[in-house]
């Protein structure tokens, strides 16, 4: 029996076993066995695939990936929002490669990747789907793109990404494990756990830990526990947009909203657009910006004044020290202190050190050693 068959078999058994206290331990074993087999399969495939695949170099201040089925309008959107020219077509699979484009919004350069239409089973390595999908792993934000008549595709997109170990809209599990040389497995937890200690220890042992300290800072499920023990999971936030709204009557919107709600998507948080008619694109750009959690810092340069055109774009929560590190070179070596004006400052030109946390639209002047 091949690995893929074994995986199918375990998945089937999990699906057919009702989850309750008496089956919990068994399911725990099955799930960790499954994780292990998937890991092995992935290694086999990446080993024999001859490398290469699709890798897109990261450029700009952040990267977002457009994910959707063929013909939902990904290339059309890329073309209308960025400098890219991606081929569009009325037939499926027009785009076969990953096309990057650069979106400039609020002074930030945001790289957008047009990921070829997801095919069913892409994540299991059929065709080139899996390699193509893998570029999504490097994204800072995923945009799920749905056509207004095919909202149900959302489910499939979620599954495909889950299968390549992307966890969408999840925080990383608050699970830390420290291997040691003796004394078996010890579990400490800051909260009540639903899982039995026995189940947790079994999962740990199945993942190859014989002696280890496990610390849990959340009430973990079996899946979250396994994710927390694995190093190859990516946790990426997402937004959803619904395209081709120019094709529906206003009265049909309620039906679409209902289909979104069935998938736990709040219609208010979904962006309705027409890539072709260029409707809703500003709202989408704002949503992208909001969800990337970036801030703009305007540099006050000696002799040149404040650069309002090209701010330094960094993650929110960035300190002066980290910003200076990003600027690198001279700035880093000769840094003495900084003067900040704007939202994070108590007064104009406040003198601050490296620990000061920046906020969106701050003006920053670096005072350097001679
Ligand atoms: N009516 C309407 N048609 C659109 C819209 N956006 C895209 N289309 C059309 O839908 C078809 C597919 O668009 P593409 O942008 O090529 O779709 P894609 O998602 O890149 O497709 P693949 O590259 O095959 O994965 C084209 O004929 C577009 O003209 C829209 O907002 N409204
Ligand atoms: Mg395309």
mmCIF file of N, CA, C and O in Angstrom, residues 169-239:
data_model
loop_
_atom_site.group_PDB
_atom_site.id
_atom_site.type_symbol
_atom_site.label_atom_id
_atom_site.label_comp_id
_atom_site.label_asym_id
_atom_site.label_seq_id
_atom_site.Cartn_x
_atom_site.Cartn_y
_atom_site.Cartn_z
ATOM 1 N N UNK A 169 -6.286 32.655 9.123
ATOM 2 C CA UNK A 169 -6.971 33.385 10.195
ATOM 3 C C UNK A 169 -6.870 32.712 11.562
ATOM 4 O O UNK A 169 -7.797 32.805 12.368
ATOM 5 N N UNK A 170 -5.780 32.022 11.781
ATOM 6 C CA UNK A 170 -5.554 31.433 13.100
ATOM 7 C C UNK A 170 -4.282 32.022 13.700
ATOM 8 O O UNK A 170 -3.320 32.265 12.999
ATOM 9 N N UNK A 171 -4.316 32.211 15.002
ATOM 10 C CA UNK A 171 -3.085 32.559 15.708
ATOM 11 C C UNK A 171 -2.281 31.274 15.865
ATOM 12 O O UNK A 171 -2.865 30.201 15.997
ATOM 13 N N UNK A 172 -0.959 31.365 15.875
ATOM 14 C CA UNK A 172 -0.184 30.146 16.150
ATOM 15 C C UNK A 172 -0.585 29.576 17.511
ATOM 16 O O UNK A 172 -0.852 30.342 18.433
ATOM 17 N N UNK A 173 -0.664 28.258 17.617
ATOM 18 C CA UNK A 173 -1.038 27.658 18.905
ATOM 19 C C UNK A 173 -0.054 28.074 19.992
ATOM 20 O O UNK A 173 1.143 28.168 19.739
ATOM 21 N N UNK A 174 -0.575 28.315 21.176
ATOM 22 C CA UNK A 174 0.327 28.716 22.273
ATOM 23 C C UNK A 174 0.803 27.460 22.982
ATOM 24 O O UNK A 174 0.378 27.117 24.080
ATOM 25 N N UNK A 175 1.663 26.778 22.258
ATOM 26 C CA UNK A 175 2.186 25.483 22.685
ATOM 27 C C UNK A 175 3.706 25.553 22.579
ATOM 28 O O UNK A 175 4.235 25.910 21.528
ATOM 29 N N UNK A 176 4.396 25.270 23.680
ATOM 30 C CA UNK A 176 5.856 25.198 23.552
ATOM 31 C C UNK A 176 6.345 23.871 24.101
ATOM 32 O O UNK A 176 5.863 23.389 25.122
ATOM 33 N N UNK A 177 7.266 23.286 23.363
ATOM 34 C CA UNK A 177 7.792 21.994 23.792
ATOM 35 C C UNK A 177 9.305 22.098 23.870
ATOM 36 O O UNK A 177 9.950 22.674 22.998
ATOM 37 N N UNK A 178 9.832 21.589 24.982
ATOM 38 C CA UNK A 178 11.285 21.608 25.152
ATOM 39 C C UNK A 178 11.783 20.202 25.400
ATOM 40 O O UNK A 178 11.498 19.613 26.445
ATOM 41 N N UNK A 179 12.506 19.631 24.422
ATOM 42 C CA UNK A 179 13.025 18.279 24.617
ATOM 43 C C UNK A 179 14.089 18.297 25.717
ATOM 44 O O UNK A 179 14.766 19.302 25.900
ATOM 45 N N UNK A 180 14.200 17.212 26.456
ATOM 46 C CA UNK A 180 15.261 17.110 27.467
ATOM 47 C C UNK A 180 15.830 15.701 27.409
ATOM 48 O O UNK A 180 15.427 14.918 26.549
ATOM 49 N N UNK A 181 16.764 15.373 28.299
ATOM 50 C CA UNK A 181 17.415 14.065 28.133
ATOM 51 C C UNK A 181 16.757 12.948 28.929
ATOM 52 O O UNK A 181 16.885 11.789 28.593
ATOM 53 N N UNK A 182 16.042 13.294 30.022
ATOM 54 C CA UNK A 182 15.397 12.224 30.782
ATOM 55 C C UNK A 182 14.097 12.687 31.420
ATOM 56 O O UNK A 182 13.643 13.790 31.161
ATOM 57 N N UNK A 183 13.497 11.803 32.208
ATOM 58 C CA UNK A 183 12.295 12.121 33.000
ATOM 59 C C UNK A 183 10.967 12.103 32.243
ATOM 60 O O UNK A 183 9.953 12.559 32.768
ATOM 61 N N UNK A 184 10.948 11.615 31.033
ATOM 62 C CA UNK A 184 9.676 11.453 30.330
ATOM 63 C C UNK A 184 8.999 12.760 29.965
ATOM 64 O O UNK A 184 9.639 13.794 29.850
ATOM 65 N N UNK A 185 7.672 12.673 29.801
ATOM 66 C CA UNK A 185 6.930 13.839 29.347
ATOM 67 C C UNK A 185 6.236 14.523 30.516
ATOM 68 O O UNK A 185 5.540 13.882 31.300
ATOM 69 N N UNK A 186 6.470 15.830 30.653
ATOM 70 C CA UNK A 186 5.811 16.600 31.719
ATOM 71 C C UNK A 186 4.979 17.709 31.084
ATOM 72 O O UNK A 186 5.465 18.454 30.241
ATOM 73 N N UNK A 187 3.728 17.802 31.511
ATOM 74 C CA UNK A 187 2.834 18.796 30.918
ATOM 75 C C UNK A 187 2.475 19.852 31.953
ATOM 76 O O UNK A 187 2.038 19.533 33.047
ATOM 77 N N UNK A 188 2.673 21.108 31.584
ATOM 78 C CA UNK A 188 2.171 22.187 32.430
ATOM 79 C C UNK A 188 1.212 23.018 31.588
ATOM 80 O O UNK A 188 1.354 23.108 30.371
ATOM 81 N N UNK A 189 0.218 23.582 32.265
ATOM 82 C CA UNK A 189 -0.805 24.299 31.509
ATOM 83 C C UNK A 189 -1.321 25.474 32.312
ATOM 84 O O UNK A 189 -1.518 25.368 33.521
ATOM 85 N N UNK A 190 -1.528 26.603 31.624
ATOM 86 C CA UNK A 190 -2.034 27.777 32.325
ATOM 87 C C UNK A 190 -3.559 27.819 32.301
ATOM 88 O O UNK A 190 -4.165 28.684 32.898
ATOM 89 N N UNK A 191 -4.158 26.894 31.562
ATOM 90 C CA UNK A 191 -5.631 26.863 31.509
ATOM 91 C C UNK A 191 -6.132 25.429 31.646
ATOM 92 O O UNK A 191 -5.371 24.480 31.533
ATOM 93 N N UNK A 192 -7.410 25.328 31.863
ATOM 94 C CA UNK A 192 -8.114 24.051 31.879
ATOM 95 C C UNK A 192 -7.951 23.385 30.506
ATOM 96 O O UNK A 192 -7.996 24.059 29.485
ATOM 97 N N UNK A 193 -7.717 22.078 30.466
ATOM 98 C CA UNK A 193 -7.614 21.371 29.178
ATOM 99 C C UNK A 193 -8.770 20.389 29.010
ATOM 100 O O UNK A 193 -9.107 19.656 29.940
ATOM 101 N N UNK A 194 -9.352 20.386 27.815
ATOM 102 C CA UNK A 194 -10.397 19.404 27.520
ATOM 103 C C UNK A 194 -9.795 18.028 27.256
ATOM 104 O O UNK A 194 -10.395 17.007 27.559
ATOM 105 N N UNK A 195 -8.618 18.020 26.672
ATOM 106 C CA UNK A 195 -7.990 16.735 26.351
ATOM 107 C C UNK A 195 -7.414 16.089 27.607
ATOM 108 O O UNK A 195 -6.929 16.776 28.500
ATOM 109 N N UNK A 196 -7.466 14.755 27.665
ATOM 110 C CA UNK A 196 -6.826 14.031 28.762
ATOM 111 C C UNK A 196 -5.316 14.129 28.640
ATOM 112 O O UNK A 196 -4.783 14.196 27.531
ATOM 113 N N UNK A 197 -4.654 14.083 29.774
ATOM 114 C CA UNK A 197 -3.198 14.118 29.757
ATOM 115 C C UNK A 197 -2.632 12.966 28.965
ATOM 116 O O UNK A 197 -1.623 13.101 28.267
ATOM 117 N N UNK A 198 -3.298 11.820 29.068
ATOM 118 C CA UNK A 198 -2.862 10.618 28.363
ATOM 119 C C UNK A 198 -2.864 10.867 26.846
ATOM 120 O O UNK A 198 -1.913 10.526 26.138
ATOM 121 N N UNK A 199 -3.943 11.457 26.354
ATOM 122 C CA UNK A 199 -4.044 11.754 24.915
ATOM 123 C C UNK A 199 -2.920 12.690 24.485
ATOM 124 O O UNK A 199 -2.262 12.471 23.467
ATOM 125 N N UNK A 200 -2.711 13.719 25.288
ATOM 126 C CA UNK A 200 -1.673 14.699 24.957
ATOM 127 C C UNK A 200 -0.294 14.035 24.916
ATOM 128 O O UNK A 200 0.472 14.217 23.968
ATOM 129 N N UNK A 201 -0.011 13.208 25.916
ATOM 130 C CA UNK A 201 1.290 12.514 25.947
ATOM 131 C C UNK A 201 1.438 11.573 24.767
ATOM 132 O O UNK A 201 2.522 11.468 24.174
ATOM 133 N N UNK A 202 0.358 10.887 24.419
ATOM 134 C CA UNK A 202 0.400 9.970 23.264
ATOM 135 C C UNK A 202 0.758 10.717 21.982
ATOM 136 O O UNK A 202 1.590 10.270 21.204
ATOM 137 N N UNK A 203 0.091 11.874 21.791
ATOM 138 C CA UNK A 203 0.363 12.662 20.587
ATOM 139 C C UNK A 203 1.837 13.069 20.577
ATOM 140 O O UNK A 203 2.527 12.946 19.569
ATOM 141 N N UNK A 204 2.312 13.502 21.717
ATOM 142 C CA UNK A 204 3.710 13.920 21.820
ATOM 143 C C UNK A 204 4.654 12.772 21.473
ATOM 144 O O UNK A 204 5.612 12.938 20.717
ATOM 145 N N UNK A 205 4.372 11.611 22.034
ATOM 146 C CA UNK A 205 5.232 10.452 21.763
ATOM 147 C C UNK A 205 5.186 10.082 20.283
ATOM 148 O O UNK A 205 6.205 9.776 19.677
ATOM 149 N N UNK A 206 3.972 10.154 19.704
ATOM 150 C CA UNK A 206 3.843 9.845 18.278
ATOM 151 C C UNK A 206 4.651 10.814 17.426
ATOM 152 O O UNK A 206 5.057 10.491 16.314
ATOM 153 N N UNK A 207 4.834 12.017 17.935
ATOM 154 C CA UNK A 207 5.620 12.999 17.189
ATOM 155 C C UNK A 207 7.107 12.881 17.505
ATOM 156 O O UNK A 207 7.904 13.722 17.115
ATOM 157 N N UNK A 208 7.450 11.854 18.243
ATOM 158 C CA UNK A 208 8.875 11.578 18.448
ATOM 159 C C UNK A 208 9.481 12.131 19.725
ATOM 160 O O UNK A 208 10.692 12.100 19.902
ATOM 161 N N UNK A 209 8.624 12.659 20.620
ATOM 162 C CA UNK A 209 9.171 13.171 21.881
ATOM 163 C C UNK A 209 9.106 12.083 22.944
ATOM 164 O O UNK A 209 8.039 11.542 23.226
ATOM 165 N N UNK A 210 10.242 11.749 23.506
ATOM 166 C CA UNK A 210 10.275 10.761 24.579
ATOM 167 C C UNK A 210 10.373 11.476 25.925
ATOM 168 O O UNK A 210 9.612 11.218 26.844
ATOM 169 N N UNK A 211 11.318 12.416 25.984
ATOM 170 C CA UNK A 211 11.496 13.238 27.180
ATOM 171 C C UNK A 211 11.319 14.697 26.781
ATOM 172 O O UNK A 211 12.067 15.206 25.946
ATOM 173 N N UNK A 212 10.313 15.333 27.373
ATOM 174 C CA UNK A 212 10.072 16.726 26.982
ATOM 175 C C UNK A 212 9.185 17.435 27.994
ATOM 176 O O UNK A 212 8.361 16.810 28.664
ATOM 177 N N UNK A 213 9.382 18.757 28.104
ATOM 178 C CA UNK A 213 8.461 19.596 28.874
ATOM 179 C C UNK A 213 7.528 20.285 27.900
ATOM 180 O O UNK A 213 7.975 20.985 26.997
ATOM 181 N N UNK A 214 6.244 20.074 28.125
ATOM 182 C CA UNK A 214 5.261 20.707 27.246
ATOM 183 C C UNK A 214 4.512 21.756 28.041
ATOM 184 O O UNK A 214 4.016 21.474 29.136
ATOM 185 N N UNK A 215 4.458 22.964 27.500
ATOM 186 C CA UNK A 215 3.699 24.006 28.166
ATOM 187 C C UNK A 215 2.564 24.483 27.265
ATOM 188 O O UNK A 215 2.764 24.820 26.101
ATOM 189 N N UNK A 216 1.361 24.482 27.833
ATOM 190 C CA UNK A 216 0.175 24.868 27.055
ATOM 191 C C UNK A 216 -0.407 26.160 27.617
ATOM 192 O O UNK A 216 -0.683 26.243 28.812
ATOM 193 N N UNK A 217 -0.572 27.151 26.741
ATOM 194 C CA UNK A 217 -1.147 28.424 27.179
ATOM 195 C C UNK A 217 -2.537 28.633 26.595
ATOM 196 O O UNK A 217 -3.050 29.738 26.565
ATOM 197 N N UNK A 218 -3.118 27.567 26.074
ATOM 198 C CA UNK A 218 -4.500 27.633 25.596
ATOM 199 C C UNK A 218 -5.089 26.245 25.739
ATOM 200 O O UNK A 218 -4.359 25.263 25.887
ATOM 201 N N UNK A 219 -6.412 26.185 25.694
ATOM 202 C CA UNK A 219 -7.095 24.904 25.742
ATOM 203 C C UNK A 219 -7.010 24.277 24.339
ATOM 204 O O UNK A 219 -7.773 24.623 23.450
ATOM 205 N N UNK A 220 -6.058 23.376 24.148
ATOM 206 C CA UNK A 220 -5.776 22.892 22.794
ATOM 207 C C UNK A 220 -6.696 21.763 22.352
ATOM 208 O O UNK A 220 -7.129 20.937 23.147
ATOM 209 N N UNK A 221 -6.972 21.752 21.050
ATOM 210 C CA UNK A 221 -7.614 20.587 20.435
ATOM 211 C C UNK A 221 -6.479 19.695 19.943
ATOM 212 O O UNK A 221 -5.315 20.105 19.956
ATOM 213 N N UNK A 222 -6.814 18.506 19.492
ATOM 214 C CA UNK A 222 -5.773 17.614 18.961
ATOM 215 C C UNK A 222 -5.083 18.283 17.770
ATOM 216 O O UNK A 222 -3.856 18.292 17.672
ATOM 217 N N UNK A 223 -5.889 18.886 16.888
ATOM 218 C CA UNK A 223 -5.310 19.525 15.700
ATOM 219 C C UNK A 223 -4.367 20.665 16.058
ATOM 220 O O UNK A 223 -3.287 20.784 15.496
ATOM 221 N N UNK A 224 -4.790 21.481 16.996
ATOM 222 C CA UNK A 224 -3.949 22.624 17.397
ATOM 223 C C UNK A 224 -2.674 22.139 18.087
ATOM 224 O O UNK A 224 -1.614 22.733 17.928
ATOM 225 N N UNK A 225 -2.803 21.063 18.849
ATOM 226 C CA UNK A 225 -1.623 20.519 19.515
ATOM 227 C C UNK A 225 -0.603 20.046 18.478
ATOM 228 O O UNK A 225 0.586 20.376 18.551
ATOM 229 N N UNK A 226 -1.089 19.292 17.495
ATOM 230 C CA UNK A 226 -0.184 18.794 16.448
ATOM 231 C C UNK A 226 0.423 19.974 15.681
ATOM 232 O O UNK A 226 1.631 20.019 15.451
ATOM 233 N N UNK A 227 -0.419 20.945 15.317
ATOM 234 C CA UNK A 227 0.108 22.133 14.621
ATOM 235 C C UNK A 227 1.215 22.798 15.444
ATOM 236 O O UNK A 227 2.236 23.210 14.911
ATOM 237 N N UNK A 228 0.976 22.886 16.736
ATOM 238 C CA UNK A 228 1.935 23.544 17.614
ATOM 239 C C UNK A 228 3.265 22.812 17.691
ATOM 240 O O UNK A 228 4.301 23.416 17.948
ATOM 241 N N UNK A 229 3.232 21.505 17.456
ATOM 242 C CA UNK A 229 4.468 20.712 17.516
ATOM 243 C C UNK A 229 5.213 20.718 16.186
ATOM 244 O O UNK A 229 6.383 20.378 16.115
ATOM 245 N N UNK A 230 4.495 21.095 15.131
ATOM 246 C CA UNK A 230 5.082 21.083 13.785
ATOM 247 C C UNK A 230 5.711 22.436 13.468
ATOM 248 O O UNK A 230 5.213 23.469 13.889
ATOM 249 N N UNK A 231 6.761 22.401 12.692
ATOM 250 C CA UNK A 231 7.422 23.664 12.380
ATOM 251 C C UNK A 231 7.056 24.220 11.007
ATOM 252 O O UNK A 231 7.390 25.347 10.682
ATOM 253 N N UNK A 232 6.359 23.424 10.218
ATOM 254 C CA UNK A 232 6.123 23.854 8.830
ATOM 255 C C UNK A 232 4.742 24.448 8.602
ATOM 256 O O UNK A 232 4.245 24.462 7.491
ATOM 257 N N UNK A 233 4.104 24.929 9.665
ATOM 258 C CA UNK A 233 2.792 25.548 9.495
ATOM 259 C C UNK A 233 2.961 27.055 9.302
ATOM 260 O O UNK A 233 3.773 27.677 9.969
ATOM 261 N N UNK A 234 2.182 27.612 8.388
ATOM 262 C CA UNK A 234 2.177 29.064 8.211
ATOM 263 C C UNK A 234 0.832 29.599 8.671
ATOM 264 O O UNK A 234 -0.209 29.048 8.318
ATOM 265 N N UNK A 235 0.859 30.666 9.446
ATOM 266 C CA UNK A 235 -0.374 31.272 9.948
ATOM 267 C C UNK A 235 -0.570 32.609 9.238
ATOM 268 O O UNK A 235 0.204 33.544 9.441
ATOM 269 N N UNK A 236 -1.544 32.667 8.357
ATOM 270 C CA UNK A 236 -1.701 33.842 7.499
ATOM 271 C C UNK A 236 -3.135 34.377 7.578
ATOM 272 O O UNK A 236 -4.090 33.610 7.463
ATOM 273 N N UNK A 237 -3.280 35.677 7.767
ATOM 274 C CA UNK A 237 -4.632 36.242 7.790
ATOM 275 C C UNK A 237 -5.229 36.328 6.377
ATOM 276 O O UNK A 237 -4.492 36.260 5.390
ATOM 277 N N UNK A 238 -6.520 36.473 6.306
ATOM 278 C CA UNK A 238 -7.151 36.546 4.979
ATOM 279 C C UNK A 238 -8.256 37.590 4.949
ATOM 280 O O UNK A 238 -8.787 37.983 5.984
ATOM 281 N N UNK A 239 -8.560 38.016 3.722
ATOM 282 C CA UNK A 239 -9.793 38.758 3.482
ATOM 283 C C UNK A 239 -10.465 38.102 2.274
ATOM 284 O O UNK A 239 -9.826 37.347 1.540
#
